[in-house]
PDB file of C-alpha atoms in Angstrom:
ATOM      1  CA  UNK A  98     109.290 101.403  81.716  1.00 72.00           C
ATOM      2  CA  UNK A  99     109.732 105.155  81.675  1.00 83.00           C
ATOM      3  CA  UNK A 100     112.547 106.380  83.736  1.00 90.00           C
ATOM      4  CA  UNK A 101     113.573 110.235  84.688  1.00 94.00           C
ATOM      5  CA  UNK A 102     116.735 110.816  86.354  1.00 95.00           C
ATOM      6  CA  UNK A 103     116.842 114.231  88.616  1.00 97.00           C
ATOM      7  CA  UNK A 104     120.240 115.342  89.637  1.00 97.00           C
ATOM      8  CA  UNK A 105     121.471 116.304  92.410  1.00 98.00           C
ATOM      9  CA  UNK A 106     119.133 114.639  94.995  1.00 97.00           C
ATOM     10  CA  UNK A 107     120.480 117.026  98.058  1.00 97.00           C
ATOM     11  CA  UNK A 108     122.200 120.420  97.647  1.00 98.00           C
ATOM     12  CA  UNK A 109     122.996 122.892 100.248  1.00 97.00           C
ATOM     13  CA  UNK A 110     124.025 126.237  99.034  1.00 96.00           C
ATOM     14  CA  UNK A 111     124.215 129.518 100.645  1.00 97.00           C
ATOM     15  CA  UNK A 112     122.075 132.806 100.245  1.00 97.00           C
ATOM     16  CA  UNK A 113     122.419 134.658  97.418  1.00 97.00           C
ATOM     17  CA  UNK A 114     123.796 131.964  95.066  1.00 97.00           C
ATOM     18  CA  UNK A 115     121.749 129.707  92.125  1.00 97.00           C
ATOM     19  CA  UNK A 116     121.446 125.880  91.996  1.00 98.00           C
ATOM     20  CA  UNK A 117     120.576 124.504  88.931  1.00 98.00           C
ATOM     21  CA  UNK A 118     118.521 120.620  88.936  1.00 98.00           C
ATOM     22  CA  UNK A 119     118.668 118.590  86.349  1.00 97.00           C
ATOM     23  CA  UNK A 120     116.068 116.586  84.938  1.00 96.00           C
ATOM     24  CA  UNK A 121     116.357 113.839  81.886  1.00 95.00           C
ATOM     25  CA  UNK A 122     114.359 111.334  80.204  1.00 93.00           C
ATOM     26  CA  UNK A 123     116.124 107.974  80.422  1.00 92.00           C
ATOM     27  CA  UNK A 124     114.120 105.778  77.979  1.00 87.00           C
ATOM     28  CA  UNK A 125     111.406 108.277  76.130  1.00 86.00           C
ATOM     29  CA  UNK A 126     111.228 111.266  74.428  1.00 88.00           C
ATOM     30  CA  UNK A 127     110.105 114.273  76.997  1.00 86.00           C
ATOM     31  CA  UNK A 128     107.695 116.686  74.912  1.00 83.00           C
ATOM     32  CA  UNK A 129     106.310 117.935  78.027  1.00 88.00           C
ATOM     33  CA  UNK A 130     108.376 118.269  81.473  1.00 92.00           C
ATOM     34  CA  UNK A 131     106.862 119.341  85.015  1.00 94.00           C
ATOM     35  CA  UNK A 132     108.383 121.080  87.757  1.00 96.00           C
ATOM     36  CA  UNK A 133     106.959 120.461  90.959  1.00 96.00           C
ATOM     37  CA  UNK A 134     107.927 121.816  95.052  1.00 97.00           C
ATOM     38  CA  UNK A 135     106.059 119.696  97.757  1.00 96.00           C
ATOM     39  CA  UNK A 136     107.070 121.028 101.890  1.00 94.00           C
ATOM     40  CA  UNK A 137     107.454 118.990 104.390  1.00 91.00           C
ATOM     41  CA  UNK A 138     104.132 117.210 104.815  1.00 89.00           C
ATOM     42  CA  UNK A 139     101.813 118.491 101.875  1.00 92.00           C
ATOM     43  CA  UNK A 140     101.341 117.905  98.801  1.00 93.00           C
ATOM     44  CA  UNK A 141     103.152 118.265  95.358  1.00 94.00           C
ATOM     45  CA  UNK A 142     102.476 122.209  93.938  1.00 93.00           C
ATOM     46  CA  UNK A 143     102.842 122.838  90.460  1.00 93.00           C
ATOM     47  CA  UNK A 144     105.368 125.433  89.302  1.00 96.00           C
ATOM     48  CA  UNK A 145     105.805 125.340  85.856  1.00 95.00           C
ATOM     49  CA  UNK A 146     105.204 123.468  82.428  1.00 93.00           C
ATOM     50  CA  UNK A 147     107.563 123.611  79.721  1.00 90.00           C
ATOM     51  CA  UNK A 148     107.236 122.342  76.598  1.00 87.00           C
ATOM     52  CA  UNK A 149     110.353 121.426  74.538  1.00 84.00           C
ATOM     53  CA  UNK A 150     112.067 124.380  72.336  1.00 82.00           C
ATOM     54  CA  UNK A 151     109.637 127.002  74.481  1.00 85.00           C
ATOM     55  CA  UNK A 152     109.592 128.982  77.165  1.00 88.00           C
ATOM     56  CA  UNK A 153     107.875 127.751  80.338  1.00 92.00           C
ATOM     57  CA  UNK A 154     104.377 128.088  81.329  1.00 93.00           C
ATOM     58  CA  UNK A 155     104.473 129.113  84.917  1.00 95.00           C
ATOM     59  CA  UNK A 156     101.403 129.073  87.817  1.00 94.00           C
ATOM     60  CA  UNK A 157     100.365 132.059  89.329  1.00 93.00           C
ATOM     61  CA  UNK A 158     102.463 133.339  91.575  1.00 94.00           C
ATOM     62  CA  UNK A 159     105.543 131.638  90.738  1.00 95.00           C
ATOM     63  CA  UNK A 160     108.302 134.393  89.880  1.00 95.00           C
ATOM     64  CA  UNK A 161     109.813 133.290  86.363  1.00 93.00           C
ATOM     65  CA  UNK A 162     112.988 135.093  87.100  1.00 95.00           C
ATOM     66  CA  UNK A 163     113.496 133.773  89.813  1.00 96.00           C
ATOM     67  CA  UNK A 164     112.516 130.048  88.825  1.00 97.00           C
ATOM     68  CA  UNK A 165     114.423 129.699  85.720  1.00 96.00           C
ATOM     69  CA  UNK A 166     113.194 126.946  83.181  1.00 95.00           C
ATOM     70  CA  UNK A 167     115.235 125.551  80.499  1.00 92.00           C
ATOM     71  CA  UNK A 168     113.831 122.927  78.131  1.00 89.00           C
ATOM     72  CA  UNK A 169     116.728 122.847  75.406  1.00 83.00           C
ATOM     73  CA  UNK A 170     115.951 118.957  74.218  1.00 90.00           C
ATOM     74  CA  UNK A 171     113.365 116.502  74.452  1.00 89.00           C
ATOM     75  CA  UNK A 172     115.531 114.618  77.163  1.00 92.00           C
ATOM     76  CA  UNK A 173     116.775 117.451  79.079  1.00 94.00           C
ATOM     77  CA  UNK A 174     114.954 120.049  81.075  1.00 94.00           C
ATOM     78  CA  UNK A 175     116.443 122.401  83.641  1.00 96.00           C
ATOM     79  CA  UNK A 176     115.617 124.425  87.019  1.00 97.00           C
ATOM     80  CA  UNK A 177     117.651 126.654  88.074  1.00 97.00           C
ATOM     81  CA  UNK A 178     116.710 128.906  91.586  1.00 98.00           C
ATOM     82  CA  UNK A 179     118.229 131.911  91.537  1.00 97.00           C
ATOM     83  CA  UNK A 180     119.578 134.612  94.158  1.00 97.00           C
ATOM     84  CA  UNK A 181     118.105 131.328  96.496  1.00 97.00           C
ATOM     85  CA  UNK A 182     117.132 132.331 100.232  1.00 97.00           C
ATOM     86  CA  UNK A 183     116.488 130.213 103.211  1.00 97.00           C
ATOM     87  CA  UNK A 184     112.629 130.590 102.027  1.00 96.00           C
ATOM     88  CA  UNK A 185     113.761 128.914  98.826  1.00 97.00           C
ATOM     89  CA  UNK A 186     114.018 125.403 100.930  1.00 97.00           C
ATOM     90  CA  UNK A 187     112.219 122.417  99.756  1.00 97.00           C
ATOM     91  CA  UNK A 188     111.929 119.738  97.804  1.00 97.00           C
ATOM     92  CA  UNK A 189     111.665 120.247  94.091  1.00 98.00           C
ATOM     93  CA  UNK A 190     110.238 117.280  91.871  1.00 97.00           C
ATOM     94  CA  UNK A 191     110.157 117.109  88.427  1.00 96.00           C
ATOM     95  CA  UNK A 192     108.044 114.768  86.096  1.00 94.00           C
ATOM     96  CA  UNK A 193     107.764 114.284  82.149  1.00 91.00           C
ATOM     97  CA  UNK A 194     105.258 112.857  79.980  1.00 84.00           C
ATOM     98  CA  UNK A 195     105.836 111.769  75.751  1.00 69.00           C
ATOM     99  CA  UNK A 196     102.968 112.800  73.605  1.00 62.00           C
ATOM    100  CA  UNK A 197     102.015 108.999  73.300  1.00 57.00           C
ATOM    101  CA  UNK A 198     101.789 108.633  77.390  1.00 59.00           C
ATOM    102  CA  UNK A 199      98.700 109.707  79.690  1.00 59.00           C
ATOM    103  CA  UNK A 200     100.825 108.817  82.908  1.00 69.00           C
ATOM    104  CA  UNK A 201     103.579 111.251  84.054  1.00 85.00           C
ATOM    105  CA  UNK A 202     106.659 109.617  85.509  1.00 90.00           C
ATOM    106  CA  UNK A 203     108.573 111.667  88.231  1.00 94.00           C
ATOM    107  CA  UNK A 204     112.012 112.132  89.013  1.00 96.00           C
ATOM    108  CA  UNK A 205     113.561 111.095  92.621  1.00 96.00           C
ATOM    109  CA  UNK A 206     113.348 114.902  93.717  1.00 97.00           C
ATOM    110  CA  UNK A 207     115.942 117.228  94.916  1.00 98.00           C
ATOM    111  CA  UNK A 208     116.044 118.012  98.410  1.00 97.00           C
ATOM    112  CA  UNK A 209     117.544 122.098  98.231  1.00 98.00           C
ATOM    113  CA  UNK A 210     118.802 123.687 101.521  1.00 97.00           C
ATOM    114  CA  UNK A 211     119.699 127.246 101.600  1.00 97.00           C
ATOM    115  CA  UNK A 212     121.665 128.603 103.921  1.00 97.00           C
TER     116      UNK A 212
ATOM    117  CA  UNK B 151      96.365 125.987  92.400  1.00 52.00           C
ATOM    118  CA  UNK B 152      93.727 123.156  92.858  1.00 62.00           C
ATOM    119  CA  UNK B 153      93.996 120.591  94.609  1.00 69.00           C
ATOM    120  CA  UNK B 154      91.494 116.825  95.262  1.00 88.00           C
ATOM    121  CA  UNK B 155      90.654 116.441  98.691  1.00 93.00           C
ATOM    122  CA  UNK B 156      91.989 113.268  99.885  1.00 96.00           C
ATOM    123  CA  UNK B 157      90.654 111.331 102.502  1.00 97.00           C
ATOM    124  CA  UNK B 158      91.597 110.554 105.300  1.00 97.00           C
ATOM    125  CA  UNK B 159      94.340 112.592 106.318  1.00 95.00           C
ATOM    126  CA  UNK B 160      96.301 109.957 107.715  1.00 96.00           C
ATOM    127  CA  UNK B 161      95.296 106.065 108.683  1.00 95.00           C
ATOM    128  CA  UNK B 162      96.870 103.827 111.726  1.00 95.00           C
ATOM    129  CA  UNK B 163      96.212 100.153 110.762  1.00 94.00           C
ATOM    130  CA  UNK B 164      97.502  97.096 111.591  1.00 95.00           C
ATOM    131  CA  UNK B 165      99.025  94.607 109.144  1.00 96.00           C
ATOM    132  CA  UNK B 166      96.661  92.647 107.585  1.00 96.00           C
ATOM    133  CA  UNK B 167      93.942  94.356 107.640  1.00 96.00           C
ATOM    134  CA  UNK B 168      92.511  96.163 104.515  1.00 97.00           C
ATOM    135  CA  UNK B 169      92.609 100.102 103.366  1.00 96.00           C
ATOM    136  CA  UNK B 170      90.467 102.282 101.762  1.00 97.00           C
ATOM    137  CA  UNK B 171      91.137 105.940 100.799  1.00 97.00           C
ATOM    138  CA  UNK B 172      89.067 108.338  98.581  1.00 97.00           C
ATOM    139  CA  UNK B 173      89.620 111.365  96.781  1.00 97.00           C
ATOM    140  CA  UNK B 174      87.137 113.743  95.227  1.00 95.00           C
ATOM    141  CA  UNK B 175      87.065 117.118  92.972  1.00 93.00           C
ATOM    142  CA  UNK B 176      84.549 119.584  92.482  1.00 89.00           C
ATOM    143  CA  UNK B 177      85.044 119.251  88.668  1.00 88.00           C
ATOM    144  CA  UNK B 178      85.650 116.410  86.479  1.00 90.00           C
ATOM    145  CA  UNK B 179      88.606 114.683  85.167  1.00 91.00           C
ATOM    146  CA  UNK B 180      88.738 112.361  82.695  1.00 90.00           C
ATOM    147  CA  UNK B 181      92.001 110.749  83.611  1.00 90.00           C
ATOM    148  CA  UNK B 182      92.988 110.210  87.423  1.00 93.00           C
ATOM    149  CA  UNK B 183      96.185 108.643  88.977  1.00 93.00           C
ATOM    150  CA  UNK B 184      97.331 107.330  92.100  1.00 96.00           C
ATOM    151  CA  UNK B 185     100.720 107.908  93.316  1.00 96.00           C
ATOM    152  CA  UNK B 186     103.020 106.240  96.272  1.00 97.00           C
ATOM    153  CA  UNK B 187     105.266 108.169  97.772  1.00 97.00           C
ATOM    154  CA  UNK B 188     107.901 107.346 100.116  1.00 95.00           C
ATOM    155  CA  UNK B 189     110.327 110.021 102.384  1.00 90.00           C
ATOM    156  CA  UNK B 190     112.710 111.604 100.372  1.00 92.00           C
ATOM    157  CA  UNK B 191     111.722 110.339  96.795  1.00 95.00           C
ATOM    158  CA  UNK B 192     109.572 111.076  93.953  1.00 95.00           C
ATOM    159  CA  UNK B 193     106.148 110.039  93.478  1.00 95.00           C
ATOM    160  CA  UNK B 194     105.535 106.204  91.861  1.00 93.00           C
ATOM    161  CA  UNK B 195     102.459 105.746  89.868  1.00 92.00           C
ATOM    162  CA  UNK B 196     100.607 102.815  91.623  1.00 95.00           C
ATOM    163  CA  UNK B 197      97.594 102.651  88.864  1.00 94.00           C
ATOM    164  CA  UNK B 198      95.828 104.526  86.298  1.00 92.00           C
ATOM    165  CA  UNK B 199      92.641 105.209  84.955  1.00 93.00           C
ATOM    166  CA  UNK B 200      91.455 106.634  82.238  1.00 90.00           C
ATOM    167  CA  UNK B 201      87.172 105.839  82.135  1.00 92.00           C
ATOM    168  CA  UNK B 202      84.188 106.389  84.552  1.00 94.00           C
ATOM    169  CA  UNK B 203      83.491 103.522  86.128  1.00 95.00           C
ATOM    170  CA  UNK B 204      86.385 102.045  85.139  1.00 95.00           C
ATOM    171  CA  UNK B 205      87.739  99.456  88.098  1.00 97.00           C
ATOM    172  CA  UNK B 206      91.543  97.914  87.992  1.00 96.00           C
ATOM    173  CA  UNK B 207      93.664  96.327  90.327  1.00 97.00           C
ATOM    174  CA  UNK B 208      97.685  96.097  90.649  1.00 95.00           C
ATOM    175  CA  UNK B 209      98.297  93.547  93.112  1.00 97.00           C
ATOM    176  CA  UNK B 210      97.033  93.788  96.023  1.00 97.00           C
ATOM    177  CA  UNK B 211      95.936  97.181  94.959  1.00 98.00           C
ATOM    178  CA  UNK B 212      92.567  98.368  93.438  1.00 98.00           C
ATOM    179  CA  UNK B 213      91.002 101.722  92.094  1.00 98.00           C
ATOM    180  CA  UNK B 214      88.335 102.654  90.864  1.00 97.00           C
ATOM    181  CA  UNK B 215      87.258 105.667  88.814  1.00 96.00           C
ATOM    182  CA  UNK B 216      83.898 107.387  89.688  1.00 96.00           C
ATOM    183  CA  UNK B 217      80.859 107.325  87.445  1.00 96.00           C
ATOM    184  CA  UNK B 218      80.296 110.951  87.961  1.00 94.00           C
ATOM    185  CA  UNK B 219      84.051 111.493  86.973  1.00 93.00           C
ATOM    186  CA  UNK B 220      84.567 113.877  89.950  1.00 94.00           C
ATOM    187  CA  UNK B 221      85.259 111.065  92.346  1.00 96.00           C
ATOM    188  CA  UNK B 222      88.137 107.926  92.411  1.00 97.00           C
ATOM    189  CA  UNK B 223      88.978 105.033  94.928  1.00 97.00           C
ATOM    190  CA  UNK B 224      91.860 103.119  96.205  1.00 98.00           C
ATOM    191  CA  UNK B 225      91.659 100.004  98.398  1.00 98.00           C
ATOM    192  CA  UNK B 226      94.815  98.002  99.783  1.00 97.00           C
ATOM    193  CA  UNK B 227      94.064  94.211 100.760  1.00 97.00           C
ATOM    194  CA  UNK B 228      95.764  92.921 103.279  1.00 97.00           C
ATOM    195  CA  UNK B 229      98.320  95.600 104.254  1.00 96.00           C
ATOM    196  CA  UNK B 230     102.200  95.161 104.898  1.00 95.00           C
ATOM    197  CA  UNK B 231     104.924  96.928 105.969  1.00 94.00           C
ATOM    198  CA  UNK B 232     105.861  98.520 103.674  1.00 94.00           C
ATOM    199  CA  UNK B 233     102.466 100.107 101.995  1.00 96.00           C
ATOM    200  CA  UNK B 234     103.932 102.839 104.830  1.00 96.00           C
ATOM    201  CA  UNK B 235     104.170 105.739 102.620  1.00 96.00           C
ATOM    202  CA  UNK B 236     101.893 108.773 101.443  1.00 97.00           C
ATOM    203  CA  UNK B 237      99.286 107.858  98.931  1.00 98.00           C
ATOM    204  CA  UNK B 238      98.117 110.775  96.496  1.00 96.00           C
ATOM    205  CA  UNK B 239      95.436 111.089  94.087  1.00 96.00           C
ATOM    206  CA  UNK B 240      96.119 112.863  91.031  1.00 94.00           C
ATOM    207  CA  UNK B 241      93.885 114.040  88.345  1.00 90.00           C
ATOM    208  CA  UNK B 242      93.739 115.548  84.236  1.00 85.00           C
ATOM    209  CA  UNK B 243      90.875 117.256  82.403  1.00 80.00           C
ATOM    210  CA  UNK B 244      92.354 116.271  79.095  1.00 73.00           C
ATOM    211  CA  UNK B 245      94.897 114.462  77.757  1.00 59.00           C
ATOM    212  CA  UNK B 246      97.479 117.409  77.240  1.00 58.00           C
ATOM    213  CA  UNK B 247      96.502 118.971  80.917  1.00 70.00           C
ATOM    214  CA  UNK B 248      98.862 119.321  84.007  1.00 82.00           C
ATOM    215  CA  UNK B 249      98.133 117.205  86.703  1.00 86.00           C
ATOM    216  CA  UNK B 250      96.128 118.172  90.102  1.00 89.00           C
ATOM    217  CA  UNK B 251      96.934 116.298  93.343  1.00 92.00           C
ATOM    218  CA  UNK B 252      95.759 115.370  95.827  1.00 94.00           C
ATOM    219  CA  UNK B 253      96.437 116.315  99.554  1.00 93.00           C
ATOM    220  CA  UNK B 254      97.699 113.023 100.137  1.00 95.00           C
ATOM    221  CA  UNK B 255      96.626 109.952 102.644  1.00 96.00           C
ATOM    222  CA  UNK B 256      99.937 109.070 105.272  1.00 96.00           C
ATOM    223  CA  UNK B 257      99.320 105.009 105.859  1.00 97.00           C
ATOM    224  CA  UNK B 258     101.194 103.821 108.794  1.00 95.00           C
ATOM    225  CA  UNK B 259     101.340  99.840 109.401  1.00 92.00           C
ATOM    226  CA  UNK B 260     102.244  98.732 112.601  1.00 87.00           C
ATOM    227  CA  UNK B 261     102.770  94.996 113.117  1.00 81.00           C
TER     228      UNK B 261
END
């Protein structure tokens, strides 16, 4: 079956500095990746779409500078939380979906700690 | 953004017995998921469906999806230990559209 690999699964950093996630498409071809950030005890919230070879889609009220989306390949997309702050702390999930799919298979989620 | 509302919030049950959660949407979908998820991990599609009235099973796991497309089911026969988890509904317009989820169902089993 469809597999997505999200690296790191737990990164503490301190204020001020970026972390960058990976997220990659084991066994399909991404066209479409998903960046999710769920809190302790609610549900998943939808931060961004990117397709492949464009720039990111992202919901209202998500800062695009500060969320940076990277979708360079059809395997490979990338998240990268910059200037993070303690505020920044959660856990971001990513999923992907193939044109051919109408399920969306998620990644194991990065736990991000910022202190 | 939008989100289902899930019900209930939570459930207590004892092992054995059966589950049944709902989820519903002021708008309709024409695609709707349901997702396990344990602590600390990502979200594992349990079943999918992808017509009204449409009724499938995974196990000991069955959903269905509304007639009026705004509405979708999930029962669990004979629960276990470790259907412990957080259960959310998700849902698509289309077949290009970002998912909406659900506020989620917590299941605890006790023995």
């Amino acid at each position: 079956g469809a597999v997505v690999s999200q690296h790191p699964s737990r990164v503490i950093c301190k204020s001020g500095t970026s972390v960058k996630i990976e997220c990659r498409s084991l066994d399909f071809q991404a066209t479409t990746m998903f960046w999710y950030r769920q809190f302790p005890k609610q549900s998943l919230m939808l931060m961004a779409t990117s397709n492949e070879g464009s720039k990111a889609t992202y919901e209202q009220g998500v800062e695009k500078d500060k969320f940076l989306i990277n979708h360079a390949s059809l395997t490979l997309s990338t998240l990268t939380v910059t200037s993070a702050h303690p505020e920044d702390s959660s856990f971001y999930i990513c999923s992907a979906r193939s044109g051919q799919m109408y399920g969306y298979t998620f990644g194991s989620g990065t736990r991000l700690t910022v202190v | 953004g939008q989100q289902l509302n899930q019900s209930p919030q939570s459930m207590f049950i004892q092992e054995g017995e059966d589950v049944s959660m709902n989820c519903t949407s002021s708008s309709i979908f024409n695609t709707w998921l349901w997702y396990k998820q344990d602590p600390g991990e990502g979200p594992v599609l349990l079943i999918a469906l992808y017509k009204a009235g449409e009724l499938t099973s995974n196990g000991r796991l069955t959903a269905q999806f509304g007639i009026t497309r705004k509405d979708s089911f999930l029962n669990i026969s004979a629960s276990i230990p470790s259907d412990v988890g957080i259960y959310f509904c998700a849902g698509h317009p289309g077949t290009a559209s970002k998912l909406t989820f659900g506020t989620g169902t917590r299941l605890q089993v006790t023995l």
